[in-house]
Structures are given as C-alpha cells and as structure tokens.
C-alpha cells in the first residue's frame, strides 16, 4: 500500500482556509505524519514541536490499552500538497476522500503533528489493534503557517516559553497581545544568538541551543526595557512597535563586545562563576548600556554609540565591579559577596542603582 484513502469532511472557514475532519487507525498515524521537533539547520529554524514527555506518553499508553478507552480530542496534522481531497460525485463537494501518501522516513511523510505529540507517540507504542483516532487536518506547504497554527493551538497550554519565543520571529499572523509585544524583541534575540558578528553568538539558552548559559528571558527583558525607554527607543517605530533592526543590533553588539573586552575573566563563563552572565548582571548592564548611550547621544548626537565609547566608559567603571570575586560595596555598611546576588527584583534593583550611580559620579560626572 502506497497511500491511505479515508472518508473525510471538508470544512470551509475563512477565505482559502479549509479543514478536513476524518479518523484513521492509531497505528497508521506514524506512516503519514512526523513529529517535527524544533532544531537548527545551517542557522535556519526547522520544526516547531516540544520535546516528548515520556511519563505523559506512558500514562496515555496505559489508558489506550485499558478495556474501554476513548480519546475525543482530535490530533491536528498539517499536510503538504501531496495530500488531495476527492469529493464524492453527488453535487456536494464537502464530503469525499482524503488521499494521503504513506512513507517510512520522517522526511518523506506528507504530514506533521501540530497538536497531539504525546498522543501520537502513545498510539505508536500501544497495543491497540484497530483503535480509530480522530484527526483535524489542513493542507499547506508553508512552514510559517504550520508554526503559527502550532503557537495558536498551544498558547493556552503549558508550552515552554523559550520554545514560543524562538518561534515568534518566524511568524507573521496576529497573536495574543502579550505574544505580539514579544515578537520584535524575539527577532533581535534570534539575531544576537545566531548572527556571525554577535558577541553573544551561541551563548543564549533556547530550545535549539540548550547549551547556552544566558537565559533567553534575561535578554528579552533587556531588549524590551531598552525599546520602551532606553537606547533602542529612538530606533523604534511607535506605530508598529518595530524599528531599525540593523542599528539596534549594532548598538547592542558594540556594547556587549566592549563588555567582553573589559571583563574578559567574567565573560563567556557559567553564571555560577560570574554574576556578569547571571540574570541580575545581564539586566543591570542593560540599564548601563542605555545610560552610556544616552551620554553620547546627548553630547555628540551619536545615534549608534561606538564600541570605543562603550569600552572607555566601562573601563573606568571596572574597578567597582565584582563579577567573579570579592564584595560589592553598596554603601551604608551594605557589602554583598559577589555570588550572593540573585536574579530577584530586589537584588537587580540594588545592582542597577549602584552601577548607574557609580557611572554618573565617577565617569560621566
């Protein structure tokens, strides 16, 4: 057998939007649809799925093998255009057969599971005979549309935020307001983590870069804050919330390249060994980036603060920074050991205020 022919109902929704509702033997799903896990191929984002959760799969498998199982929630599958709908010749083209090629290798399968990964895995492993599984499917060759549907379907479930953030730059559809606001910052984060000229290349921990040691959320907060009221704001279009990506990246890269050169022992190491790479350090240094950029924008009308200006000012401030050893002297007999700073609002605020105060009194002033 080289294809499946299954009775299907075609459901029209928006313009050019068609869903197909049908059922298929649970054991046949793995021959028509792959689980596309999110990964990178030559720096391009591929796939969109979350990691399998083995304990959840075992629970579903156990239920499927019970005496009288029922799974009413349909799998959602995205098919490419090799899948065809053949209407029944009775004047009503909403009923017919979906013709689906089958394959052994994932790359040859015409479908990808958009929602129901754990159920699909459990169906693959369970002893279930002819158990029929409901499926809701759409046909598209557009990987972006598949990712968009994945986010929309899973946005109300406990999907890892890091996975959503990494997918956002590769979508264009209208999303919930909270996700819309993060799309542009996520685009900048993606360029920082994968751009060849970025001093942070490969350092930000994401779904496709689990070996990174800077938390993606720390970088997102830095970018969002600067876009709102910092150095990146002047490159921002208030109408769209987007902006001049190249200038923004130039400024961010200039700053962090200078940071890496001024603090070489604290840069590029595990946050346990350096509070510079820690959430508290990243956030506080983001505010310092804004302050230094404000100085040169106001004094020299410099749009993109240069690496040399960042490095010169950071160099003067370096003696007050205790990223890897010693004690931070926050004044009024408040001394804190370097590794006791935590990624909590109180500590972040204390560190930020200290760095900004020292910068304004010892460098800018």
Short mmCIF file of C-alpha atoms in Angstrom, two decimals, residues 3-365:
data_model
loop_
_atom_site.label_atom_id
_atom_site.label_comp_id
_atom_site.label_asym_id
_atom_site.label_seq_id
_atom_site.Cartn_x
_atom_site.Cartn_y
_atom_site.Cartn_z
CA UNK A 3 -1.47 5.60 0.15
CA UNK A 4 -4.38 5.84 2.54
CA UNK A 5 -7.87 6.76 1.33
CA UNK A 6 -10.05 7.88 4.22
CA UNK A 7 -13.59 9.31 4.22
CA UNK A 8 -13.35 12.98 5.18
CA UNK A 9 -15.48 16.04 5.74
CA UNK A 10 -14.20 19.33 4.25
CA UNK A 11 -14.97 22.33 6.44
CA UNK A 12 -14.60 25.83 4.98
CA UNK A 13 -13.67 28.56 7.46
CA UNK A 14 -12.02 31.77 6.20
CA UNK A 15 -11.03 32.63 2.61
CA UNK A 16 -8.76 29.85 1.43
CA UNK A 17 -9.00 28.16 4.82
CA UNK A 18 -10.16 24.54 4.71
CA UNK A 19 -10.06 21.91 7.42
CA UNK A 20 -10.52 18.18 6.90
CA UNK A 21 -12.08 16.04 9.60
CA UNK A 22 -11.58 12.27 9.49
CA UNK A 23 -10.47 9.27 11.50
CA UNK A 24 -7.61 6.87 10.97
CA UNK A 25 -6.27 3.80 12.72
CA UNK A 26 -3.95 4.91 15.50
CA UNK A 27 -1.19 2.66 14.16
CA UNK A 28 -1.41 4.33 10.72
CA UNK A 29 -0.60 7.81 12.01
CA UNK A 30 3.15 7.23 12.13
CA UNK A 31 3.11 6.32 8.41
CA UNK A 32 1.54 9.62 7.35
CA UNK A 33 2.78 12.21 9.88
CA UNK A 34 6.07 13.01 11.59
CA UNK A 35 6.70 14.87 14.82
CA UNK A 36 8.78 17.86 13.75
CA UNK A 37 10.95 18.82 16.70
CA UNK A 38 12.35 22.32 16.70
CA UNK A 39 16.02 22.47 15.65
CA UNK A 40 18.51 24.45 13.58
CA UNK A 41 19.85 23.50 10.15
CA UNK A 42 22.57 25.80 8.79
CA UNK A 43 21.30 28.51 11.15
CA UNK A 44 17.72 28.22 9.85
CA UNK A 45 14.91 27.31 12.24
CA UNK A 46 13.31 23.98 11.33
CA UNK A 47 10.29 22.40 13.01
CA UNK A 48 8.16 23.59 15.88
CA UNK A 49 7.41 20.78 18.34
CA UNK A 50 8.15 20.49 22.02
CA UNK A 51 10.24 17.59 23.43
CA UNK A 52 8.38 14.37 24.12
CA UNK A 53 7.42 13.81 27.74
CA UNK A 54 7.95 10.11 28.44
CA UNK A 55 5.89 9.94 31.65
CA UNK A 56 2.88 11.51 29.94
CA UNK A 57 3.23 9.14 26.99
CA UNK A 58 3.30 6.12 29.31
CA UNK A 59 0.12 7.30 31.02
CA UNK A 60 -1.70 7.69 27.69
CA UNK A 61 -0.40 4.29 26.52
CA UNK A 62 -1.66 2.65 29.69
CA UNK A 63 -5.09 4.20 29.18
CA UNK A 64 -5.20 3.18 25.50
CA UNK A 65 -4.50 -0.41 26.48
CA UNK A 66 -7.30 -0.40 29.08
CA UNK A 67 -10.64 -2.14 28.50
CA UNK A 68 -12.66 0.71 27.03
CA UNK A 69 -10.54 3.75 26.03
CA UNK A 70 -11.89 6.89 24.37
CA UNK A 71 -9.91 9.94 23.17
CA UNK A 72 -12.33 12.62 21.95
CA UNK A 73 -9.68 15.30 21.26
CA UNK A 74 -8.51 15.15 17.66
CA UNK A 75 -4.89 15.24 16.60
CA UNK A 76 -4.08 18.30 14.48
CA UNK A 77 -1.94 17.49 11.44
CA UNK A 78 -0.51 19.82 8.79
CA UNK A 79 -0.27 18.11 5.38
CA UNK A 80 1.67 19.29 2.35
CA UNK A 81 0.03 19.46 -1.07
CA UNK A 82 0.79 15.84 -1.90
CA UNK A 83 -2.41 15.12 0.03
CA UNK A 84 -5.51 15.51 -2.16
CA UNK A 85 -9.22 15.73 -1.43
CA UNK A 86 -11.51 13.86 -3.85
CA UNK A 87 -15.15 14.95 -3.44
CA UNK A 88 -17.93 12.40 -3.83
CA UNK A 89 -19.78 13.00 -7.08
CA UNK A 90 -23.18 13.89 -5.68
CA UNK A 91 -23.16 17.66 -6.19
CA UNK A 92 -21.83 18.31 -2.68
CA UNK A 93 -18.08 18.79 -2.57
CA UNK A 94 -17.92 18.86 1.26
CA UNK A 95 -17.85 15.07 1.51
CA UNK A 96 -15.25 12.84 -0.08
CA UNK A 97 -11.97 11.02 0.39
CA UNK A 98 -8.64 12.33 1.55
CA UNK A 99 -5.83 10.60 -0.36
CA UNK A 100 -2.68 10.52 1.78
CA UNK A 101 0.70 9.10 0.64
CA UNK A 102 2.41 6.92 3.24
CA UNK A 103 6.14 6.73 3.97
CA UNK A 104 8.67 5.18 6.34
CA UNK A 105 11.18 8.03 6.69
CA UNK A 106 10.05 11.18 8.51
CA UNK A 107 11.34 13.47 5.75
CA UNK A 108 9.14 11.66 3.20
CA UNK A 109 5.92 11.78 5.22
CA UNK A 110 3.36 14.32 3.97
CA UNK A 111 2.20 15.40 7.44
CA UNK A 112 3.50 16.94 10.66
CA UNK A 113 1.77 16.74 14.02
CA UNK A 114 0.84 20.28 15.06
CA UNK A 115 -1.01 19.27 18.23
CA UNK A 116 -1.10 15.91 19.99
CA UNK A 117 2.54 14.86 20.03
CA UNK A 118 2.23 12.76 23.19
CA UNK A 119 -0.97 11.10 21.96
CA UNK A 120 0.69 10.28 18.63
CA UNK A 121 3.68 8.76 20.42
CA UNK A 122 1.43 6.71 22.72
CA UNK A 123 -0.61 5.45 19.75
CA UNK A 124 2.64 4.37 18.09
CA UNK A 125 3.75 2.35 21.13
CA UNK A 126 0.46 0.94 22.44
CA UNK A 127 -1.10 -2.43 21.66
CA UNK A 128 -4.41 -1.06 20.39
CA UNK A 129 -5.49 -3.08 17.36
CA UNK A 130 -7.90 -1.10 15.17
CA UNK A 131 -8.42 1.82 17.54
CA UNK A 132 -9.63 4.80 15.47
CA UNK A 133 -8.19 8.26 16.19
CA UNK A 134 -9.99 11.47 15.18
CA UNK A 135 -7.88 13.89 13.16
CA UNK A 136 -8.33 17.51 12.14
CA UNK A 137 -6.02 18.46 9.27
CA UNK A 138 -5.16 21.33 6.95
CA UNK A 139 -3.06 21.41 3.79
CA UNK A 140 -0.22 23.86 3.27
CA UNK A 141 3.39 23.90 2.08
CA UNK A 142 4.10 26.98 4.19
CA UNK A 143 6.26 26.14 7.23
CA UNK A 144 5.42 29.55 8.69
CA UNK A 145 1.70 28.73 8.69
CA UNK A 146 2.42 25.42 10.39
CA UNK A 147 4.38 27.20 13.15
CA UNK A 148 1.66 29.82 13.53
CA UNK A 149 -1.01 27.18 13.97
CA UNK A 150 1.22 25.38 16.46
CA UNK A 151 1.56 28.54 18.58
CA UNK A 152 -2.16 29.34 18.36
CA UNK A 153 -3.21 25.80 19.27
CA UNK A 154 -0.76 25.56 22.17
CA UNK A 155 -0.83 29.12 23.54
CA UNK A 156 -3.29 28.22 26.32
CA UNK A 157 -1.34 25.13 27.38
CA UNK A 158 1.84 24.94 29.48
CA UNK A 159 4.13 25.18 26.45
CA UNK A 160 7.75 26.07 27.29
CA UNK A 161 8.04 29.85 26.92
CA UNK A 162 11.52 29.54 25.43
CA UNK A 163 10.12 27.50 22.54
CA UNK A 164 7.43 30.09 21.83
CA UNK A 165 9.98 32.93 21.95
CA UNK A 166 12.20 31.15 19.43
CA UNK A 167 9.30 30.52 17.06
CA UNK A 168 7.88 34.05 17.22
CA UNK A 169 10.34 35.73 14.78
CA UNK A 170 9.33 33.19 12.13
CA UNK A 171 5.61 34.01 12.25
CA UNK A 172 3.51 36.90 10.98
CA UNK A 173 -0.06 36.06 11.95
CA UNK A 174 -1.88 38.11 14.58
CA UNK A 175 -1.38 36.58 18.03
CA UNK A 176 -2.46 37.40 21.55
CA UNK A 177 -1.35 40.89 22.64
CA UNK A 178 1.29 39.56 25.05
CA UNK A 179 2.89 37.47 22.29
CA UNK A 180 2.61 40.29 19.74
CA UNK A 181 4.70 42.52 22.02
CA UNK A 182 7.42 39.89 22.30
CA UNK A 183 7.72 39.14 18.59
CA UNK A 184 10.07 42.01 17.70
CA UNK A 185 12.30 41.61 20.80
CA UNK A 186 12.43 37.89 19.99
CA UNK A 187 13.62 38.77 16.47
CA UNK A 188 16.51 40.79 17.93
CA UNK A 189 17.32 37.95 20.35
CA UNK A 190 17.41 35.49 17.47
CA UNK A 191 19.88 37.67 15.55
CA UNK A 192 22.03 38.10 18.66
CA UNK A 193 22.19 34.36 19.24
CA UNK A 194 22.88 33.34 15.64
CA UNK A 195 24.47 36.32 13.90
CA UNK A 196 28.09 35.80 12.91
CA UNK A 197 29.14 39.24 14.21
CA UNK A 198 27.36 38.96 17.54
CA UNK A 199 29.50 38.74 20.71
CA UNK A 200 26.67 36.63 22.16
CA UNK A 201 26.63 34.09 19.33
CA UNK A 202 25.61 30.72 20.74
CA UNK A 203 25.51 31.97 24.35
CA UNK A 204 21.75 32.40 24.80
CA UNK A 205 19.93 29.31 26.01
CA UNK A 206 16.98 28.44 23.77
CA UNK A 207 15.07 25.35 22.64
CA UNK A 208 17.56 24.80 19.81
CA UNK A 209 20.58 25.90 21.83
CA UNK A 210 20.25 24.16 25.22
CA UNK A 211 24.00 24.52 25.88
CA UNK A 212 23.72 28.32 26.09
CA UNK A 213 24.17 29.77 29.56
CA UNK A 214 22.49 33.19 29.32
CA UNK A 215 18.76 32.85 29.93
CA UNK A 216 16.69 33.93 26.93
CA UNK A 217 14.23 35.70 29.22
CA UNK A 218 17.01 37.89 30.63
CA UNK A 219 17.93 39.09 27.13
CA UNK A 220 14.27 39.61 26.21
CA UNK A 221 13.72 41.77 29.29
CA UNK A 222 16.83 43.80 28.47
CA UNK A 223 15.62 44.41 24.92
CA UNK A 224 12.05 45.18 25.97
CA UNK A 225 13.20 47.67 28.58
CA UNK A 226 15.54 49.45 26.16
CA UNK A 227 12.84 49.55 23.47
CA UNK A 228 10.42 51.05 25.96
CA UNK A 229 12.55 53.79 27.49
CA UNK A 230 16.21 53.23 26.67
CA UNK A 231 18.79 53.42 23.91
CA UNK A 232 16.78 51.34 21.44
CA UNK A 233 13.72 53.58 21.76
CA UNK A 234 15.00 56.17 19.27
CA UNK A 235 15.23 53.49 16.55
CA UNK A 236 11.68 52.31 17.22
CA UNK A 237 8.57 52.98 15.16
CA UNK A 238 5.83 53.79 17.71
CA UNK A 239 3.13 52.86 15.19
CA UNK A 240 4.30 49.29 14.62
CA UNK A 241 6.46 48.62 17.69
CA UNK A 242 9.22 47.52 15.33
CA UNK A 243 12.20 49.56 14.19
CA UNK A 244 15.61 49.76 12.56
CA UNK A 245 16.89 46.27 13.35
CA UNK A 246 20.39 46.85 11.98
CA UNK A 247 21.04 49.97 14.06
CA UNK A 248 19.64 48.31 17.17
CA UNK A 249 21.86 45.29 16.68
CA UNK A 250 24.90 47.48 16.01
CA UNK A 251 24.37 49.29 19.30
CA UNK A 252 23.75 46.12 21.33
CA UNK A 253 26.73 44.33 19.78
CA UNK A 254 29.02 47.34 20.31
CA UNK A 255 28.12 47.37 23.99
CA UNK A 256 28.49 43.66 24.69
CA UNK A 257 31.68 43.40 22.66
CA UNK A 258 33.09 46.15 24.87
CA UNK A 259 31.82 44.32 27.97
CA UNK A 260 33.58 41.14 26.83
CA UNK A 261 36.87 43.02 26.35
CA UNK A 262 36.71 44.99 29.61
CA UNK A 263 35.70 41.96 31.71
CA UNK A 264 37.43 39.01 29.95
CA UNK A 265 37.55 36.79 33.07
CA UNK A 266 33.83 37.25 33.71
CA UNK A 267 32.68 36.88 30.10
CA UNK A 268 31.57 33.69 28.40
CA UNK A 269 31.53 31.51 31.52
CA UNK A 270 28.85 29.73 33.52
CA UNK A 271 26.67 32.13 35.57
CA UNK A 272 27.68 30.18 38.69
CA UNK A 273 31.20 31.52 38.16
CA UNK A 274 30.29 35.04 37.02
CA UNK A 275 27.45 37.33 38.01
CA UNK A 276 28.02 39.20 34.75
CA UNK A 277 26.44 36.28 32.87
CA UNK A 278 23.73 35.91 35.52
CA UNK A 279 20.22 37.30 35.12
CA UNK A 280 20.93 40.06 37.64
CA UNK A 281 24.11 41.13 35.84
CA UNK A 282 22.58 41.00 32.36
CA UNK A 283 19.60 43.14 33.41
CA UNK A 284 21.68 45.70 35.32
CA UNK A 285 24.19 46.00 32.47
CA UNK A 286 21.31 46.58 30.07
CA UNK A 287 20.39 49.71 32.01
CA UNK A 288 24.05 50.77 31.96
CA UNK A 289 24.08 50.34 28.18
CA UNK A 290 21.15 52.77 27.99
CA UNK A 291 22.91 55.29 30.27
CA UNK A 292 26.18 55.28 28.32
CA UNK A 293 24.30 55.56 25.05
CA UNK A 294 22.29 58.49 26.44
CA UNK A 295 25.53 60.33 27.28
CA UNK A 296 26.99 60.14 23.79
CA UNK A 297 23.68 60.74 22.08
CA UNK A 298 23.15 63.94 24.06
CA UNK A 299 26.77 65.17 23.93
CA UNK A 300 27.77 64.17 20.42
CA UNK A 301 24.41 63.36 18.83
CA UNK A 302 25.75 59.89 18.20
CA UNK A 303 22.88 57.61 17.15
CA UNK A 304 24.70 54.28 17.45
CA UNK A 305 27.12 54.53 20.36
CA UNK A 306 30.50 53.25 19.24
CA UNK A 307 32.44 50.32 20.63
CA UNK A 308 35.27 52.68 21.63
CA UNK A 309 32.97 54.92 23.69
CA UNK A 310 31.40 51.93 25.43
CA UNK A 311 34.81 50.42 26.16
CA UNK A 312 36.30 53.66 27.50
CA UNK A 313 33.46 54.24 29.95
CA UNK A 314 33.23 50.62 31.05
CA UNK A 315 36.97 50.61 31.64
CA UNK A 316 36.65 53.46 34.12
CA UNK A 317 33.84 51.62 35.88
CA UNK A 318 35.51 48.21 36.01
CA UNK A 319 37.22 48.73 39.39
CA UNK A 320 33.82 48.93 41.08
CA UNK A 321 32.55 45.64 39.60
CA UNK A 322 32.94 42.36 41.48
CA UNK A 323 31.61 39.86 38.96
CA UNK A 324 33.72 36.83 39.94
CA UNK A 325 35.19 37.52 43.39
CA UNK A 326 35.21 39.96 46.30
CA UNK A 327 32.38 42.04 47.72
CA UNK A 328 30.07 44.62 46.18
CA UNK A 329 30.19 47.81 48.28
CA UNK A 330 26.67 49.17 48.01
CA UNK A 331 27.34 51.75 50.75
CA UNK A 332 25.87 52.33 54.21
CA UNK A 333 27.71 49.27 55.51
CA UNK A 334 25.97 47.12 52.91
CA UNK A 335 28.54 44.74 51.47
CA UNK A 336 27.39 41.74 49.49
CA UNK A 337 29.57 38.84 48.40
CA UNK A 338 29.83 38.64 44.61
CA UNK A 339 27.91 35.35 44.27
CA UNK A 340 25.14 36.23 46.70
CA UNK A 341 23.36 38.43 44.17
CA UNK A 342 20.23 36.64 42.98
CA UNK A 343 18.00 37.09 39.96
CA UNK A 344 15.22 38.69 42.01
CA UNK A 345 13.76 42.18 41.77
CA UNK A 346 15.36 43.45 44.98
CA UNK A 347 18.92 42.40 44.07
CA UNK A 348 18.55 43.52 40.45
CA UNK A 349 17.40 46.96 41.58
CA UNK A 350 20.25 47.33 44.09
CA UNK A 351 22.86 46.34 41.50
CA UNK A 352 21.33 48.55 38.79
CA UNK A 353 21.17 51.60 41.07
CA UNK A 354 24.76 51.04 42.17
CA UNK A 355 26.16 50.78 38.64
CA UNK A 356 24.20 53.80 37.41
CA UNK A 357 25.21 55.88 40.44
CA UNK A 358 28.89 54.99 40.01
CA UNK A 359 28.71 55.72 36.30
CA UNK A 360 27.20 59.15 36.77
CA UNK A 361 29.51 60.20 39.62
CA UNK A 362 32.80 58.54 38.64
CA UNK A 363 32.64 58.53 34.83
CA UNK A 364 30.05 60.83 33.28
CA UNK A 365 30.12 63.39 36.09
#
